[in-house]
PDB file of C-alpha atoms in Angstrom:
ATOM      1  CA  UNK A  29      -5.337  -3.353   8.500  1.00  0.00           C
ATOM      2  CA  UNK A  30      -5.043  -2.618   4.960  1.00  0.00           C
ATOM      3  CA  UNK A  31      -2.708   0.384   3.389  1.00  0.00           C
ATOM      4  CA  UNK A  32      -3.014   1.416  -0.121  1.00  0.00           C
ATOM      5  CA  UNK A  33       0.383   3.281  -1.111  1.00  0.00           C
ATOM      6  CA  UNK A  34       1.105   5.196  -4.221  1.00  0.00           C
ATOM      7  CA  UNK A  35       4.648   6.060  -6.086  1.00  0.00           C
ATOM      8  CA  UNK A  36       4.847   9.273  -8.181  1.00  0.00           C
ATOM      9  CA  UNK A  37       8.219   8.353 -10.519  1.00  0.00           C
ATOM     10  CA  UNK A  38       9.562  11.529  -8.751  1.00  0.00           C
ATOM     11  CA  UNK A  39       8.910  11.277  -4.901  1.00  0.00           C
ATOM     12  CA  UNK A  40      10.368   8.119  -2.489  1.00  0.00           C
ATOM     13  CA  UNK A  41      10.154   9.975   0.479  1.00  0.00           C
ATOM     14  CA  UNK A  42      12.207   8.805   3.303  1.00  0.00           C
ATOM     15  CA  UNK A  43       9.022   8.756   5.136  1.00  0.00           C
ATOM     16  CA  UNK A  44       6.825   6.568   3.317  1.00  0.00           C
ATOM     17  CA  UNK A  45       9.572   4.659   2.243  1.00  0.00           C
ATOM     18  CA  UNK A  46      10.760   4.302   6.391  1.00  0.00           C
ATOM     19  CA  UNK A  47       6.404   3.311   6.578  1.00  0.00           C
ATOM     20  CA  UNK A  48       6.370   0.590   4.012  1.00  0.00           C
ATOM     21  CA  UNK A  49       9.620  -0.689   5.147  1.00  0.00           C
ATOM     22  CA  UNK A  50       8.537  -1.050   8.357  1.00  0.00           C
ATOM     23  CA  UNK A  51       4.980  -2.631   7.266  1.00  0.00           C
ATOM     24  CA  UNK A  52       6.436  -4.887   4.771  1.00  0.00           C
ATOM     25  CA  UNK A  53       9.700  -6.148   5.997  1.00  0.00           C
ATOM     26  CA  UNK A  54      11.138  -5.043   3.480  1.00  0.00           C
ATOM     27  CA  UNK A  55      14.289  -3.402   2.585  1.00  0.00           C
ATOM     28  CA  UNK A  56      13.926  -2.743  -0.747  1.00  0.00           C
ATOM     29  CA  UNK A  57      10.789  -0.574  -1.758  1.00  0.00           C
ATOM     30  CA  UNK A  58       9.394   2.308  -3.770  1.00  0.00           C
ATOM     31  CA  UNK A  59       8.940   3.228  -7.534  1.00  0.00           C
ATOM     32  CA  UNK A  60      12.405   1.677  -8.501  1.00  0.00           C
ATOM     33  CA  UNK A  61      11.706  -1.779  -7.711  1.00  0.00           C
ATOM     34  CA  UNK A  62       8.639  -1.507  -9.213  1.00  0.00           C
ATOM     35  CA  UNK A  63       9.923  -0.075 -12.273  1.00  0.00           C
ATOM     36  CA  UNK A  64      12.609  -2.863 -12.162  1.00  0.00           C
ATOM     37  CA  UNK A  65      10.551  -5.815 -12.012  1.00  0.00           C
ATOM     38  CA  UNK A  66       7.825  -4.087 -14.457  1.00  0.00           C
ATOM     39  CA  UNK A  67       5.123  -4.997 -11.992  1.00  0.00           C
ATOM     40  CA  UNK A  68       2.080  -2.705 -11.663  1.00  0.00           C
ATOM     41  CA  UNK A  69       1.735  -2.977  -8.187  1.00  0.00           C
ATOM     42  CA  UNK A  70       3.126  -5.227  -4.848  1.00  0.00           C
ATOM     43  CA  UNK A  71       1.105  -6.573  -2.274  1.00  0.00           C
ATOM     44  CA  UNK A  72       2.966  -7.379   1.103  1.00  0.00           C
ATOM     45  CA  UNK A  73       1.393  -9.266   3.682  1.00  0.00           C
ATOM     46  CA  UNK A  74       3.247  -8.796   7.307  1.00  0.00           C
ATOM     47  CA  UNK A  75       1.908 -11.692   9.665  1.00  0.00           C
ATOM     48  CA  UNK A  76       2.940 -10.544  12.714  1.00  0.00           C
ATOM     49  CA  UNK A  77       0.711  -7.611  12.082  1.00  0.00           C
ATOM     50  CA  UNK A  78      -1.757  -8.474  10.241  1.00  0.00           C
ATOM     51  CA  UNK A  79      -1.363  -5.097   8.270  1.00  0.00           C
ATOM     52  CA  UNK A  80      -1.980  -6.031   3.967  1.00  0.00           C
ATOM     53  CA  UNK A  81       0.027  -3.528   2.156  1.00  0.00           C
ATOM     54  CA  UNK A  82      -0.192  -2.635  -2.218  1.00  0.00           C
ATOM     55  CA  UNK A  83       2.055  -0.798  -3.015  1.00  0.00           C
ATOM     56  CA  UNK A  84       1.063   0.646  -6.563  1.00  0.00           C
ATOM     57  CA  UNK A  85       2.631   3.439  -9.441  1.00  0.00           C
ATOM     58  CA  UNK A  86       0.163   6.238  -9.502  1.00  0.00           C
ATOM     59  CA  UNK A  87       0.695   8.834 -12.688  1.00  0.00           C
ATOM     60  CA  UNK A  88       0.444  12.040 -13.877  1.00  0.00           C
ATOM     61  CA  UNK A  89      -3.153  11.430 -15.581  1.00  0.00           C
ATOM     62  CA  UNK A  90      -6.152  13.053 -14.716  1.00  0.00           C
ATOM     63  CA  UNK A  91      -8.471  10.339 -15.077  1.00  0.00           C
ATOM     64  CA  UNK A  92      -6.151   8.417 -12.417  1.00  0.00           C
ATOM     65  CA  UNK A  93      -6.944  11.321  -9.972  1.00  0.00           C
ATOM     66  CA  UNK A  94     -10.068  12.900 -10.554  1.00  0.00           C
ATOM     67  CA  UNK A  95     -13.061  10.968 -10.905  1.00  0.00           C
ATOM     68  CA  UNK A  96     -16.313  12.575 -11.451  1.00  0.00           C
ATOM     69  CA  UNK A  97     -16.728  15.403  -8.753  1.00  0.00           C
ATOM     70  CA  UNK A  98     -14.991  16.527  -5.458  1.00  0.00           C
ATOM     71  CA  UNK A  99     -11.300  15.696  -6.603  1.00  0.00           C
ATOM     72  CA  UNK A 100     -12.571  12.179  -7.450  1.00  0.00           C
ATOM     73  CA  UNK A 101     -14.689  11.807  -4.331  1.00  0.00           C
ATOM     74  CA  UNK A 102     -17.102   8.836  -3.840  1.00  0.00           C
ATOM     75  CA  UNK A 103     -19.273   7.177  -1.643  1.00  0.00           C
ATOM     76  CA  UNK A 104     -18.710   3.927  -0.277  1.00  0.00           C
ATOM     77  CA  UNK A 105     -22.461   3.572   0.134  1.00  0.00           C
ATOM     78  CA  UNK A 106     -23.066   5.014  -3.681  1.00  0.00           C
ATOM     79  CA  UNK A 107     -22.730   1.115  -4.632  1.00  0.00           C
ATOM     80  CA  UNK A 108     -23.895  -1.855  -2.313  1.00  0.00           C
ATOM     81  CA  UNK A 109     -21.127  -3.788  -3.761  1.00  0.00           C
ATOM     82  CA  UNK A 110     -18.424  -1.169  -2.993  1.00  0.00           C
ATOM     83  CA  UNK A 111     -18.738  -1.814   1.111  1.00  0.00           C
ATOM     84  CA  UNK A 112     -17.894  -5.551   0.861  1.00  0.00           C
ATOM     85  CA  UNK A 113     -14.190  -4.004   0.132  1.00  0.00           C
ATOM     86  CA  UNK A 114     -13.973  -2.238   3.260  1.00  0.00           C
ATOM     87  CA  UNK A 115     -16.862  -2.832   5.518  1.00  0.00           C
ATOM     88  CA  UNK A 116     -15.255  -0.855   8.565  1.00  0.00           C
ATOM     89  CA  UNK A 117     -14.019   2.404   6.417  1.00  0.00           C
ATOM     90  CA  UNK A 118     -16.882   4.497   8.409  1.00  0.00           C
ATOM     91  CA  UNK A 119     -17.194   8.508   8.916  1.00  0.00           C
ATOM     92  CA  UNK A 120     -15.948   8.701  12.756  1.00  0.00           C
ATOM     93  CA  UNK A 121     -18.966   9.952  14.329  1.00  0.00           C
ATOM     94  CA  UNK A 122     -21.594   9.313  12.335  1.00  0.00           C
ATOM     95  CA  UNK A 123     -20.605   5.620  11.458  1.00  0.00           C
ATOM     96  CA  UNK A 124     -21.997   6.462   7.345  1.00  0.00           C
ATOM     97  CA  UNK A 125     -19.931   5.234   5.002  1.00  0.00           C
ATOM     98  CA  UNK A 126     -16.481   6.911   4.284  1.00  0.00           C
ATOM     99  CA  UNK A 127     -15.548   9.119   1.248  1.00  0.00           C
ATOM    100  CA  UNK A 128     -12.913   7.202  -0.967  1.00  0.00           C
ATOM    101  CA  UNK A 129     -10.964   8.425  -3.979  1.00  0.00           C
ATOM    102  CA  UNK A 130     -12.359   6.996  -7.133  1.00  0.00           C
ATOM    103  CA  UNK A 131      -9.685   6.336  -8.798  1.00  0.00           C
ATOM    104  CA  UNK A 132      -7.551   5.195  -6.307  1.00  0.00           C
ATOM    105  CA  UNK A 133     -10.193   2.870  -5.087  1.00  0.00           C
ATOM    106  CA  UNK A 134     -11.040   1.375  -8.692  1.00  0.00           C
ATOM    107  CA  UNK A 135      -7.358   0.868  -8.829  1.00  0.00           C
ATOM    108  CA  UNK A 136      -7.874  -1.613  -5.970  1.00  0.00           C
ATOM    109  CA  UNK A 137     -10.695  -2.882  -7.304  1.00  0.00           C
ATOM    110  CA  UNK A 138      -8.492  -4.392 -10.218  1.00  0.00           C
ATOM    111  CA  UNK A 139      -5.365  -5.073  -8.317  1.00  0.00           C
ATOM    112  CA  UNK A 140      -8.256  -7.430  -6.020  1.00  0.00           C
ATOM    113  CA  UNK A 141      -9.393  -8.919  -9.290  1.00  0.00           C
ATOM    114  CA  UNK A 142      -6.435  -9.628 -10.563  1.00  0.00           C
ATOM    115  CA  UNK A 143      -5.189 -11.415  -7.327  1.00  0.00           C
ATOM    116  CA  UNK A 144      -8.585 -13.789  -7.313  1.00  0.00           C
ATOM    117  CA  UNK A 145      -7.800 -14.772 -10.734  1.00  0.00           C
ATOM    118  CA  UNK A 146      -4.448 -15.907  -9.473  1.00  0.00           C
TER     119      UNK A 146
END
């Protein structure tokens, strides 16, 4: 399972923080360790689980919320390339490919670039 989690500066919620705590192992979490270690993102990997967690600072911008329509709404399926990121992210149902957030998703996109280059 993957989780893609996102840190305003102004809300650790005790229950995200409780979720990613309990998917990480981790005591320590959230937008201040972040800040701390002036990292753009964390990536925890629980074996037990199997659950892949990034934990990344989202913002205030537009552009890092909206994309181009629908509150930044896109397709899976608009790009052949995009469904080799998450081949089983399907409309329940249906089975078509899910609607993603744009910006959140070419935010993976990079972290996932970044982490082959490594």
């Amino acid at each position: 399972a993957l989780w893609l989690l996102s840190h305003m500066a102004s809300s650790n919620d005790e229950h995200t923080l409780k979720l990613i705590k309990s998917l990480s192992g981790k005591q320590e979490t959230g937008f201040s360790v972040l800040q701390k270690q002036k990292r753009d993102y964390f990536r925890y990997t629980t074996l037990k689980s199997g659950h892949h967690v990034f934990e990344f600072l989202a913002s205030w911008s537009v552009s890092d919320w909206y994309g181009d329509d629908n509150f930044g709404a896109s397709l899976l399926s608009d790009l052949d390339s995009n469904r080799e990121y998450f081949p089983s992210l399907k409309v329940l149902g249906s089975g078509d490919f899910a609607t993603v957030n744009t910006s959140f998703f070419d935010r993976f996109k990079q972290i996932s670039a970044d982490l082959r280059r490594k």
